[in-house]
């Protein structure tokens, strides 16, 4: 990554439209660019956090480690296909938001557009994958295993 | 220490676009409550103003509204928990009275959503969720509740028709409520026919008919300590139980997707404080921002076991004549949902029911009423129990 800018606003690249500029877990974006979807783990408390947290509220430690969720297998908990979106998401419509349970943690995101509606079933096995968007933006999607 | 009583209730009409300013809108609910209580501004020791910011252009609305209502120099407090702001405001007002700090407090709920476009307001509502990790995927309130509907259907076999029956009930009573924004009558055919506007998809599985409308509106609840309530009011309604809870904003932090833990926790607290259980409730107002939300409320409040909420609506048990009448004022689905004003409107309905002043929608001789008011997607849960 070259020299960091004075304001580390990497998080503004996240998703179709980001509402957050700076975060202590900004490295999440760098990992996405390396095709990895990462959460954080408090080793002391043995808790996996997704979305990644900078701080553990149980032991108050702030030196959490990263863990890789990219190759884990999860189960689809629920989903909804959206016919309308908020301002700034019009071009993405329709899209399907979803929640996938990986056991120790869950991930909220979208289901990849390559999966037909009729093939989406609660309980189906899914994994999370990095997804590059237009204009150098980035997020992740769920894919069928 | 004594009890705390509700001595006055009021609300504005809930409308699509209120043709006046924020403070003028607040005045409408306040005026009705003060007249209802038969008091004047000097009888009110403090005000609590409840709304969700971001819709208002006015910064710090509490002081501006207090002045317009004639509530200077009394102090004012500003409370925000999204759609449950005025129930939370009541809880704060209760503690101000119970502590002895003030003998009487007015809880003013308000929202003027029409100052911004519907799309903008949907986006702002959506930002009452996790803006860092969920909003970048393009989320909105209907879609969040749709996730719960989908999970409820998968786990319990709940159907779209079950949800439509909840809207049918709402629109049985909406036409009777002169303060409601949506007063058309809808039958099951209107809500299930593929040609009907009501079945147009919003966020699967929810359709137009499953969603409440935005509205502008205000509400006001005036409370007083026992001595003052008895002196000022012929029939004060007592606050018997107050429960409030919070839960994970990001859905990844939830353990269940078929109910709202914050509502369950708030109900538990309120039942304990009132020393009652679900079966003692004679009439209830629940937060039906979407049809699935009312179904989950039946189960979260213990009116039905998890997954059995549909039996209540199929058996018409939640109609006016049923065993546990729910939202017989039309609920949010018919009244409309002016965020900060909604809780106060629900409380007003229950107070009128307990006084026997509910007119056409009067439930037979209720003694205990309950209000269930949710902020965000179960980020906040509030349950209030009132009695005669
Ligand atoms: Zn820890």
Coordinates of C-alpha atoms and ligand atoms in Angstrom, one line a residue:
Chain A
X1 CA 0.0 0.0 0.0
X2 CA 2.5 2.9 -0.2
X3 CA 2.4 5.8 2.2
X4 CA -0.7 6.2 4.3
X5 CA -2.6 9.4 3.8
X6 CA -3.0 11.6 6.8
X7 CA -6.7 10.6 7.1
X8 CA -6.9 6.9 6.7
X9 CA -10.3 6.8 4.9
X10 CA -9.9 3.4 3.2
X11 CA -13.3 2.3 4.5
X12 CA -15.1 4.7 2.2
X13 CA -14.5 2.2 -0.6
X14 CA -16.7 -0.4 1.1
X15 CA -19.9 -1.4 -0.8
X16 CA -22.0 0.5 -3.4
X17 CA -22.1 3.5 -1.0
X18 CA -20.2 3.7 2.3
X19 CA -21.5 5.7 5.2
X20 CA -18.2 5.3 7.1
X21 CA -14.9 7.0 6.3
X22 CA -12.6 5.9 9.0
X23 CA -12.4 2.9 11.2
X24 CA -9.8 1.2 13.3
X25 CA -10.5 -2.0 11.2
X26 CA -9.6 -0.2 8.0
X27 CA -7.2 -3.1 7.2
X28 CA -10.4 -5.1 6.4
X29 CA -10.4 -3.2 3.0
X30 CA -6.8 -4.1 2.3
X31 CA -7.6 -7.7 2.9
X32 CA -10.6 -7.5 0.6
X33 CA -8.3 -6.3 -2.1
X34 CA -6.2 -9.4 -1.5
X35 CA -9.4 -11.5 -2.0
X36 CA -9.8 -12.2 1.7
X37 CA -12.9 -11.6 3.9
X38 CA -11.5 -11.2 7.4
X39 CA -13.0 -11.0 10.8
X40 CA -11.2 -10.3 14.1
X41 CA -10.7 -12.7 17.0
X42 CA -10.0 -12.0 20.7
X43 CA -7.6 -14.7 21.7
X44 CA -8.1 -14.1 25.4
X45 CA -11.9 -14.5 25.3
X46 CA -11.8 -16.9 22.3
X47 CA -14.5 -14.9 20.5
X48 CA -14.7 -14.5 16.7
X49 CA -16.1 -11.2 15.6
X50 CA -17.8 -10.6 12.3
X51 CA -18.2 -7.8 11.4
X52 CA -14.6 -7.3 12.7
X53 CA -14.3 -5.2 15.9
X54 CA -11.3 -3.2 16.9
X55 CA -12.0 -3.7 20.6
X56 CA -13.2 -6.6 22.8
X57 CA -16.0 -5.4 25.1
X58 CA -15.5 -8.5 27.4
X59 CA -11.8 -8.0 28.3
X60 CA -11.3 -4.4 27.0
X61 CA -8.3 -5.5 24.9
X62 CA -7.8 -3.7 21.6
X63 CA -5.1 -5.9 20.0
X64 CA -7.3 -8.4 18.3
X65 CA -6.1 -10.7 15.6
X66 CA -7.5 -11.2 12.1
X67 CA -9.0 -14.5 11.0
X68 CA -9.9 -15.5 7.4
X69 CA -13.5 -16.3 6.7
X70 CA -13.1 -16.7 3.0
X71 CA -12.9 -20.5 2.8
X72 CA -15.4 -21.3 5.6
X73 CA -18.7 -23.0 4.9
X74 CA -21.9 -21.5 6.3
X75 CA -25.6 -21.9 6.1
X76 CA -28.1 -19.4 4.7
X77 CA -30.2 -18.2 7.6
X78 CA -32.6 -15.8 5.8
X79 CA -32.7 -13.6 2.7
X80 CA -34.9 -10.9 1.0
X81 CA -35.0 -9.9 -2.6
X82 CA -35.3 -6.1 -2.7
X83 CA -37.4 -4.4 -5.4
X84 CA -36.6 -0.9 -4.1
X85 CA -33.4 0.4 -2.7
X86 CA -32.2 3.5 -0.9
X87 CA -30.8 6.4 -2.7
X88 CA -27.6 5.5 -4.4
X89 CA -28.4 1.8 -4.9
X90 CA -30.8 2.2 -7.9
X91 CA -28.4 0.7 -10.4
X92 CA -28.0 -2.4 -8.3
X93 CA -31.7 -3.3 -8.2
X94 CA -33.1 -5.9 -7.8
X95 CA -30.7 -7.5 -5.3
X96 CA -30.9 -10.1 -2.5
X97 CA -29.6 -9.4 0.9
X98 CA -28.9 -12.3 3.2
X99 CA -27.5 -13.6 6.4
X100 CA -25.2 -16.6 6.6
X101 CA -24.3 -18.5 9.7
X102 CA -20.7 -19.9 9.9
X103 CA -21.1 -21.3 13.4
X104 CA -18.7 -19.1 15.4
X105 CA -19.8 -16.0 13.6
X106 CA -22.4 -14.8 11.0
X107 CA -22.0 -12.5 8.0
X108 CA -24.6 -10.1 6.6
X109 CA -24.3 -9.3 2.9
X110 CA -25.7 -10.0 -0.6
X111 CA -26.2 -13.2 -2.5
X112 CA -24.4 -13.2 -5.8
X113 CA -26.5 -12.4 -8.9
X114 CA -25.4 -15.6 -10.6
X115 CA -27.7 -17.6 -8.3
X116 CA -31.2 -17.9 -9.6
X117 CA -34.0 -17.0 -7.2
X118 CA -35.5 -20.5 -7.4
X119 CA -32.2 -21.9 -6.2
X120 CA -32.1 -19.9 -3.0
X121 CA -33.2 -21.9 0.0
X122 CA -32.8 -21.3 3.7
X123 CA -30.3 -23.8 5.0
X124 CA -28.3 -24.0 1.8
X125 CA -24.5 -24.2 2.1
X126 CA -22.7 -20.9 1.2
X127 CA -19.4 -19.2 1.3
X128 CA -18.3 -15.6 1.2
X129 CA -16.3 -14.2 -1.6
X130 CA -14.8 -10.8 -2.4
X131 CA -16.6 -8.9 -5.1
X132 CA -15.1 -6.0 -7.0
X133 CA -17.5 -3.2 -7.9
X134 CA -17.3 -0.4 -10.4
X135 CA -15.2 2.7 -9.6
X136 CA -12.7 0.9 -7.6
X137 CA -15.2 0.0 -4.9
X138 CA -15.3 -3.4 -3.2
X139 CA -17.6 -5.6 -1.0
X140 CA -18.3 -9.3 -0.7
X141 CA -21.1 -11.7 -1.8
X142 CA -22.3 -15.1 -0.9
X143 CA -21.9 -18.0 -3.3
X144 CA -23.3 -21.5 -3.5
X145 CA -20.9 -24.3 -2.5
Chain B
X1 CA -43.5 6.3 47.1
X2 CA -46.8 6.5 45.3
X3 CA -48.1 5.6 41.8
X4 CA -47.7 7.5 38.6
X5 CA -50.8 8.3 36.6
X6 CA -51.6 9.4 33.1
X7 CA -53.9 12.4 33.3
X8 CA -54.1 13.5 29.7
X9 CA -53.6 12.1 26.2
X10 CA -53.7 13.6 22.8
X11 CA -52.5 13.2 19.2
X12 CA -52.7 15.1 15.9
X13 CA -54.3 13.5 12.9
X14 CA -51.6 11.4 11.2
X15 CA -51.3 12.7 7.7
X16 CA -49.2 12.4 4.5
X17 CA -47.9 15.9 4.6
X18 CA -48.7 18.3 7.4
X19 CA -49.3 21.8 6.1
X20 CA -47.5 23.5 8.9
X21 CA -44.2 23.7 10.8
X22 CA -42.7 21.1 13.3
X23 CA -43.7 23.1 16.4
X24 CA -47.2 23.8 15.0
X25 CA -47.6 20.0 14.5
X26 CA -46.4 19.4 18.1
X27 CA -49.0 21.9 19.3
X28 CA -51.9 19.7 17.9
X29 CA -51.2 16.7 20.1
X30 CA -50.2 18.8 23.1
X31 CA -53.4 20.9 22.9
X32 CA -55.6 17.8 22.9
X33 CA -53.8 16.3 25.8
X34 CA -53.9 19.5 27.9
X35 CA -57.6 19.9 27.2
X36 CA -58.1 16.2 28.0
X37 CA -56.4 16.6 31.3
X38 CA -58.2 19.8 32.0
X39 CA -55.1 21.6 33.1
X40 CA -52.9 24.5 32.0
X41 CA -49.1 24.7 31.2
X42 CA -48.3 25.8 34.8
X43 CA -49.5 22.4 36.0
X44 CA -46.7 20.8 33.9
X45 CA -43.3 20.7 35.6
X46 CA -41.1 19.6 32.7
X47 CA -41.4 18.3 29.1
X48 CA -39.8 15.4 27.3
X49 CA -39.6 15.8 23.6
X50 CA -39.3 12.5 21.6
X51 CA -38.4 12.2 17.9
X52 CA -35.9 10.7 15.6
X53 CA -33.5 13.3 14.3
X54 CA -32.4 13.5 10.6
X55 CA -36.0 14.2 9.4
X56 CA -36.0 17.7 11.0
X57 CA -34.2 20.7 9.7
X58 CA -34.5 22.2 13.2
X59 CA -31.6 21.6 15.4
X60 CA -32.4 20.9 19.1
X61 CA -36.2 20.7 18.6
X62 CA -36.9 20.2 22.3
X63 CA -36.4 23.8 23.4
X64 CA -38.0 25.2 20.3
X65 CA -41.1 23.1 20.9
X66 CA -41.3 23.7 24.6
X67 CA -41.4 27.4 24.0
X68 CA -44.1 27.1 21.4
X69 CA -46.2 25.0 23.7
X70 CA -45.9 27.6 26.5
X71 CA -43.7 25.4 28.6
X72 CA -41.1 28.0 29.5
X73 CA -39.3 28.2 31.8
X74 CA -39.7 24.5 32.7
X75 CA -36.8 22.3 31.7
X76 CA -37.1 20.0 28.7
X77 CA -35.4 16.7 27.8
X78 CA -34.9 15.2 24.3
X79 CA -35.2 11.5 23.9
X80 CA -34.5 9.4 20.8
X81 CA -34.9 5.6 20.3
X82 CA -36.0 5.7 16.7
X83 CA -39.6 4.4 16.4
X84 CA -40.0 3.8 20.1
X85 CA -38.9 7.3 21.2
X86 CA -42.1 8.3 22.9
X87 CA -42.4 5.1 24.9
X88 CA -38.8 5.7 26.1
X89 CA -39.8 9.3 26.8
X90 CA -42.6 8.0 29.0
X91 CA -40.1 5.9 30.9
X92 CA -37.9 8.9 31.5
X93 CA -40.9 11.0 32.5
X94 CA -42.0 8.3 34.9
X95 CA -38.5 8.3 36.6
X96 CA -38.6 12.1 36.8
X97 CA -41.9 12.0 38.6
X98 CA -41.1 8.9 40.7
X99 CA -37.8 10.5 41.9
X100 CA -39.8 13.5 43.1
X101 CA -37.9 15.9 40.8
X102 CA -41.1 16.9 39.0
X103 CA -44.7 16.4 40.0
X104 CA -46.0 16.3 36.4
X105 CA -44.3 15.8 33.0
X106 CA -45.6 16.1 29.4
X107 CA -44.2 13.6 26.9
X108 CA -44.4 15.0 23.4
X109 CA -43.8 12.7 20.5
X110 CA -43.4 14.3 17.0
X111 CA -42.2 13.5 13.5
X112 CA -42.6 15.5 10.3
X113 CA -41.3 13.1 7.7
X114 CA -42.6 14.9 4.7
X115 CA -39.9 17.6 4.7
X116 CA -37.8 15.1 2.8
X117 CA -38.7 12.7 -0.1
X118 CA -40.0 9.2 0.6
X119 CA -36.8 7.8 -0.8
X120 CA -34.7 10.0 1.4
X121 CA -36.7 9.1 4.4
X122 CA -36.4 5.4 3.6
X123 CA -32.7 5.8 3.4
X124 CA -32.6 7.6 6.8
X125 CA -34.8 5.0 8.4
X126 CA -32.4 2.4 7.0
X127 CA -29.6 4.2 8.7
X128 CA -31.1 3.3 12.1
X129 CA -29.2 0.0 11.5
X130 CA -25.5 -0.8 11.2
X131 CA -24.3 2.0 8.8
X132 CA -20.7 0.6 8.7
X133 CA -21.5 -3.0 7.9
X134 CA -25.0 -3.3 6.6
X135 CA -26.0 0.0 4.9
X136 CA -23.3 -0.3 2.2
X137 CA -25.3 -3.3 0.9
X138 CA -28.3 -1.1 0.3
X139 CA -30.7 -2.0 3.1
X140 CA -34.0 -0.6 4.1
X141 CA -36.5 -1.2 6.9
X142 CA -39.0 -3.3 4.8
X143 CA -36.1 -5.6 3.8
X144 CA -34.9 -6.1 7.4
X145 CA -38.4 -7.1 8.5
X146 CA -38.6 -9.2 5.3
X147 CA -35.6 -11.2 6.6
X148 CA -37.6 -12.0 9.7
X149 CA -40.7 -12.9 7.7
X150 CA -38.7 -15.2 5.5
X151 CA -37.2 -16.9 8.5
X152 CA -40.6 -17.1 10.3
X153 CA -42.1 -18.8 7.2
X154 CA -39.3 -21.3 6.9
X155 CA -39.3 -22.2 10.6
X156 CA -43.0 -22.2 11.4
X157 CA -44.8 -22.5 8.0
X158 CA -46.2 -19.0 8.3
X159 CA -47.8 -18.0 5.0
X160 CA -48.4 -14.7 3.1
X161 CA -52.1 -15.2 3.7
X162 CA -51.5 -15.3 7.5
X163 CA -49.7 -12.0 7.1
X164 CA -52.5 -10.6 4.9
X165 CA -55.1 -11.5 7.6
X166 CA -53.2 -9.1 10.0
X167 CA -53.6 -6.3 7.4
X168 CA -57.3 -7.2 7.0
X169 CA -57.8 -6.8 10.7
X170 CA -56.0 -3.4 10.6
X171 CA -58.2 -2.2 7.8
X172 CA -61.3 -3.3 9.7
X173 CA -60.5 -0.6 12.2
X174 CA -58.5 2.0 10.2
X175 CA -61.7 3.3 8.6
X176 CA -63.1 4.0 12.1
X177 CA -60.1 6.0 13.2
X178 CA -60.5 9.6 12.1
X179 CA -56.8 10.2 13.0
X180 CA -55.5 7.5 10.7
X181 CA -53.8 8.2 7.4
X182 CA -55.0 5.1 5.6
X183 CA -58.8 4.7 6.0
X184 CA -59.7 2.5 3.1
X185 CA -61.2 -0.9 3.8
X186 CA -59.3 -3.9 2.5
X187 CA -60.4 -7.5 2.3
X188 CA -58.4 -10.6 1.8
X189 CA -59.0 -10.5 -1.9
X190 CA -57.6 -7.0 -2.2
X191 CA -54.5 -8.2 -0.3
X192 CA -53.8 -11.4 -2.1
X193 CA -55.0 -10.9 -5.7
X194 CA -52.0 -10.7 -8.1
X195 CA -53.7 -7.7 -9.8
X196 CA -54.0 -5.7 -6.6
X197 CA -51.5 -2.9 -5.9
X198 CA -51.3 -4.3 -2.4
X199 CA -49.5 -7.4 -3.7
X200 CA -46.7 -5.5 -5.5
X201 CA -43.4 -6.8 -4.1
X202 CA -41.4 -4.5 -1.9
X203 CA -38.8 -6.8 -0.4
X204 CA -39.6 -10.5 -0.7
X205 CA -41.7 -11.9 0.9
X206 CA -43.2 -8.6 2.0
X207 CA -45.6 -6.7 -0.4
X208 CA -47.1 -3.2 -0.4
X209 CA -50.0 -4.4 1.8
X210 CA -47.6 -5.7 4.5
X211 CA -46.0 -2.2 5.1
X212 CA -47.2 0.8 7.0
X213 CA -47.0 4.3 5.5
X214 CA -44.8 7.2 6.6
X215 CA -46.8 10.0 8.1
X216 CA -46.5 13.3 9.9
X217 CA -47.9 13.5 13.4
X218 CA -47.6 14.3 17.0
X219 CA -48.7 12.8 20.3
X220 CA -48.7 13.9 23.9
X221 CA -49.0 12.0 27.2
X222 CA -49.2 14.0 30.5
X223 CA -48.3 12.2 33.6
X224 CA -48.4 13.2 37.3
X225 CA -47.6 11.8 40.7
X226 CA -50.4 10.0 42.6
X227 CA -51.4 13.0 44.7
X228 CA -51.5 15.4 41.8
X229 CA -53.1 12.8 39.4
X230 CA -55.9 12.3 41.9
X231 CA -56.4 16.0 42.4
X232 CA -56.4 16.9 38.7
X233 CA -58.1 13.9 37.2
X234 CA -61.4 12.0 37.7
X235 CA -60.0 8.8 36.2
X236 CA -56.2 8.7 36.0
X237 CA -54.8 5.6 34.3
X238 CA -51.9 4.2 36.3
X239 CA -48.5 3.1 34.9
X240 CA -48.1 -0.4 36.3
X241 CA -45.1 -1.7 34.4
X242 CA -42.3 -0.3 32.2
X243 CA -39.8 -2.5 30.3
X244 CA -37.1 -1.4 28.0
X245 CA -34.3 -3.3 26.4
X246 CA -31.7 -3.1 23.7
X247 CA -30.2 -5.6 21.3
X248 CA -27.5 -5.9 18.7
X249 CA -27.9 -3.4 15.9
X250 CA -26.2 -5.7 13.3
X251 CA -28.3 -8.7 12.6
X252 CA -25.2 -10.9 12.9
X253 CA -25.4 -10.3 16.6
X254 CA -28.8 -11.9 17.0
X255 CA -29.5 -15.5 18.2
X256 CA -33.0 -15.7 16.6
X257 CA -34.6 -14.4 13.4
X258 CA -38.2 -15.2 14.2
X259 CA -38.7 -12.7 17.0
X260 CA -37.2 -9.7 18.7
X261 CA -35.2 -10.4 21.9
X262 CA -35.4 -6.8 23.0
X263 CA -39.2 -7.1 22.9
X264 CA -39.1 -10.3 24.9
X265 CA -36.8 -8.8 27.5
X266 CA -38.9 -5.6 27.8
X267 CA -42.1 -7.7 28.2
X268 CA -40.5 -9.8 30.9
X269 CA -39.5 -6.6 32.8
X270 CA -42.9 -5.0 32.4
X271 CA -44.9 -8.1 33.4
X272 CA -42.6 -8.5 36.5
X273 CA -43.0 -4.9 37.5
X274 CA -46.8 -5.0 37.1
X275 CA -47.0 -8.4 38.8
X276 CA -49.0 -9.8 35.9
X277 CA -48.6 -12.2 33.0
X278 CA -49.6 -12.2 29.4
X279 CA -53.0 -13.7 30.0
X280 CA -54.0 -10.8 32.3
X281 CA -53.8 -8.3 29.4
X282 CA -57.2 -7.2 28.2
X283 CA -56.2 -5.0 25.3
X284 CA -52.9 -4.3 23.5
X285 CA -51.3 -2.0 21.0
X286 CA -48.3 -3.5 19.3
X287 CA -45.7 -2.2 16.9
X288 CA -47.1 -3.4 13.5
X289 CA -44.8 -1.4 11.2
X290 CA -45.1 -4.5 9.0
X291 CA -47.6 -7.4 9.2
X292 CA -44.8 -9.8 10.3
X293 CA -44.0 -7.4 13.1
X294 CA -47.5 -7.9 14.6
X295 CA -47.2 -11.6 14.2
X296 CA -43.8 -11.6 16.1
X297 CA -45.3 -9.3 18.7
X298 CA -48.0 -11.9 19.5
X299 CA -45.3 -14.4 20.2
X300 CA -42.7 -12.1 21.8
X301 CA -45.3 -10.8 24.3
X302 CA -46.5 -14.4 25.2
X303 CA -50.0 -14.0 23.7
X304 CA -49.1 -17.0 21.6
X305 CA -46.2 -19.5 21.7
X306 CA -43.5 -19.1 19.1
X307 CA -44.9 -20.1 15.7
X308 CA -48.5 -20.1 16.9
X309 CA -49.2 -16.4 16.3
X310 CA -51.1 -17.3 13.1
X311 CA -53.7 -19.2 15.2
X312 CA -54.6 -15.9 17.0
X313 CA -55.3 -14.1 13.7
X314 CA -57.1 -17.0 12.1
X315 CA -59.3 -17.4 15.1
X316 CA -59.9 -13.6 15.2
X317 CA -58.7 -13.6 18.8
X318 CA -57.0 -10.3 18.2
X319 CA -60.2 -8.6 17.0
X320 CA -62.2 -6.3 19.2
X321 CA -64.4 -9.2 20.4
X322 CA -61.6 -11.7 20.7
X323 CA -59.7 -13.0 23.8
X324 CA -56.8 -10.5 23.3
X325 CA -57.8 -7.5 21.1
X326 CA -54.7 -6.0 19.4
X327 CA -54.4 -2.7 17.5
X328 CA -58.2 -2.1 17.3
X329 CA -57.4 1.5 16.4
X330 CA -55.9 0.3 13.1
X331 CA -52.3 0.1 14.3
X332 CA -49.4 1.6 12.5
X333 CA -50.5 -0.2 9.3
X334 CA -53.6 2.0 9.1
X335 CA -52.8 5.0 11.3
X336 CA -49.4 5.6 9.6
X337 CA -46.1 5.7 11.5
X338 CA -44.7 9.2 12.4
X339 CA -41.7 7.7 14.1
X340 CA -41.4 9.8 17.3
X341 CA -45.2 10.2 17.7
X342 CA -46.1 6.5 17.4
X343 CA -45.6 5.3 21.0
X344 CA -47.6 8.2 22.4
X345 CA -50.4 7.4 20.0
X346 CA -50.4 3.8 21.1
X347 CA -50.5 4.8 24.8
X348 CA -53.4 7.2 24.0
X349 CA -55.4 4.4 22.5
X350 CA -54.9 2.2 25.6
X351 CA -55.7 5.0 28.0
X352 CA -59.0 5.6 26.1
X353 CA -59.7 1.9 26.2
X354 CA -59.1 1.7 30.0
X355 CA -61.3 4.8 30.6
X356 CA -64.1 3.3 28.5
X357 CA -63.9 6.2 26.1
X358 CA -62.8 4.4 22.9
X359 CA -66.2 4.7 21.2
X360 CA -66.8 2.3 18.3
X361 CA -63.6 0.4 19.0
X362 CA -64.2 0.0 22.7
X363 CA -63.2 -3.4 24.0
X364 CA -65.5 -4.8 26.7
X365 CA -64.5 -3.5 30.2
X366 CA -60.7 -3.8 30.0
X367 CA -58.7 -3.4 33.2
X368 CA -55.2 -3.9 32.0
X369 CA -53.7 -2.7 28.7
X370 CA -50.3 -3.1 27.1
X371 CA -48.2 -1.1 24.7
X372 CA -45.4 -2.8 22.6
X373 CA -43.3 -0.2 20.8
X374 CA -40.1 -1.2 18.9
X375 CA -37.2 1.0 17.7
X376 CA -35.3 0.1 14.6
X377 CA -35.3 -3.6 13.8
X378 CA -35.6 -4.6 17.4
X379 CA -32.6 -2.4 18.4
X380 CA -34.9 -1.0 21.1
X381 CA -37.8 -2.7 22.7
X382 CA -40.3 -1.0 25.0
X383 CA -43.3 -2.6 26.7
X384 CA -45.6 -0.5 28.9
X385 CA -48.4 -1.8 31.0
X386 CA -51.3 0.4 32.1
X387 CA -54.2 -0.2 34.5
X388 CA -57.3 1.5 35.8
Ligands
LIG1 ZN1 -11.6 -10.3 25.0

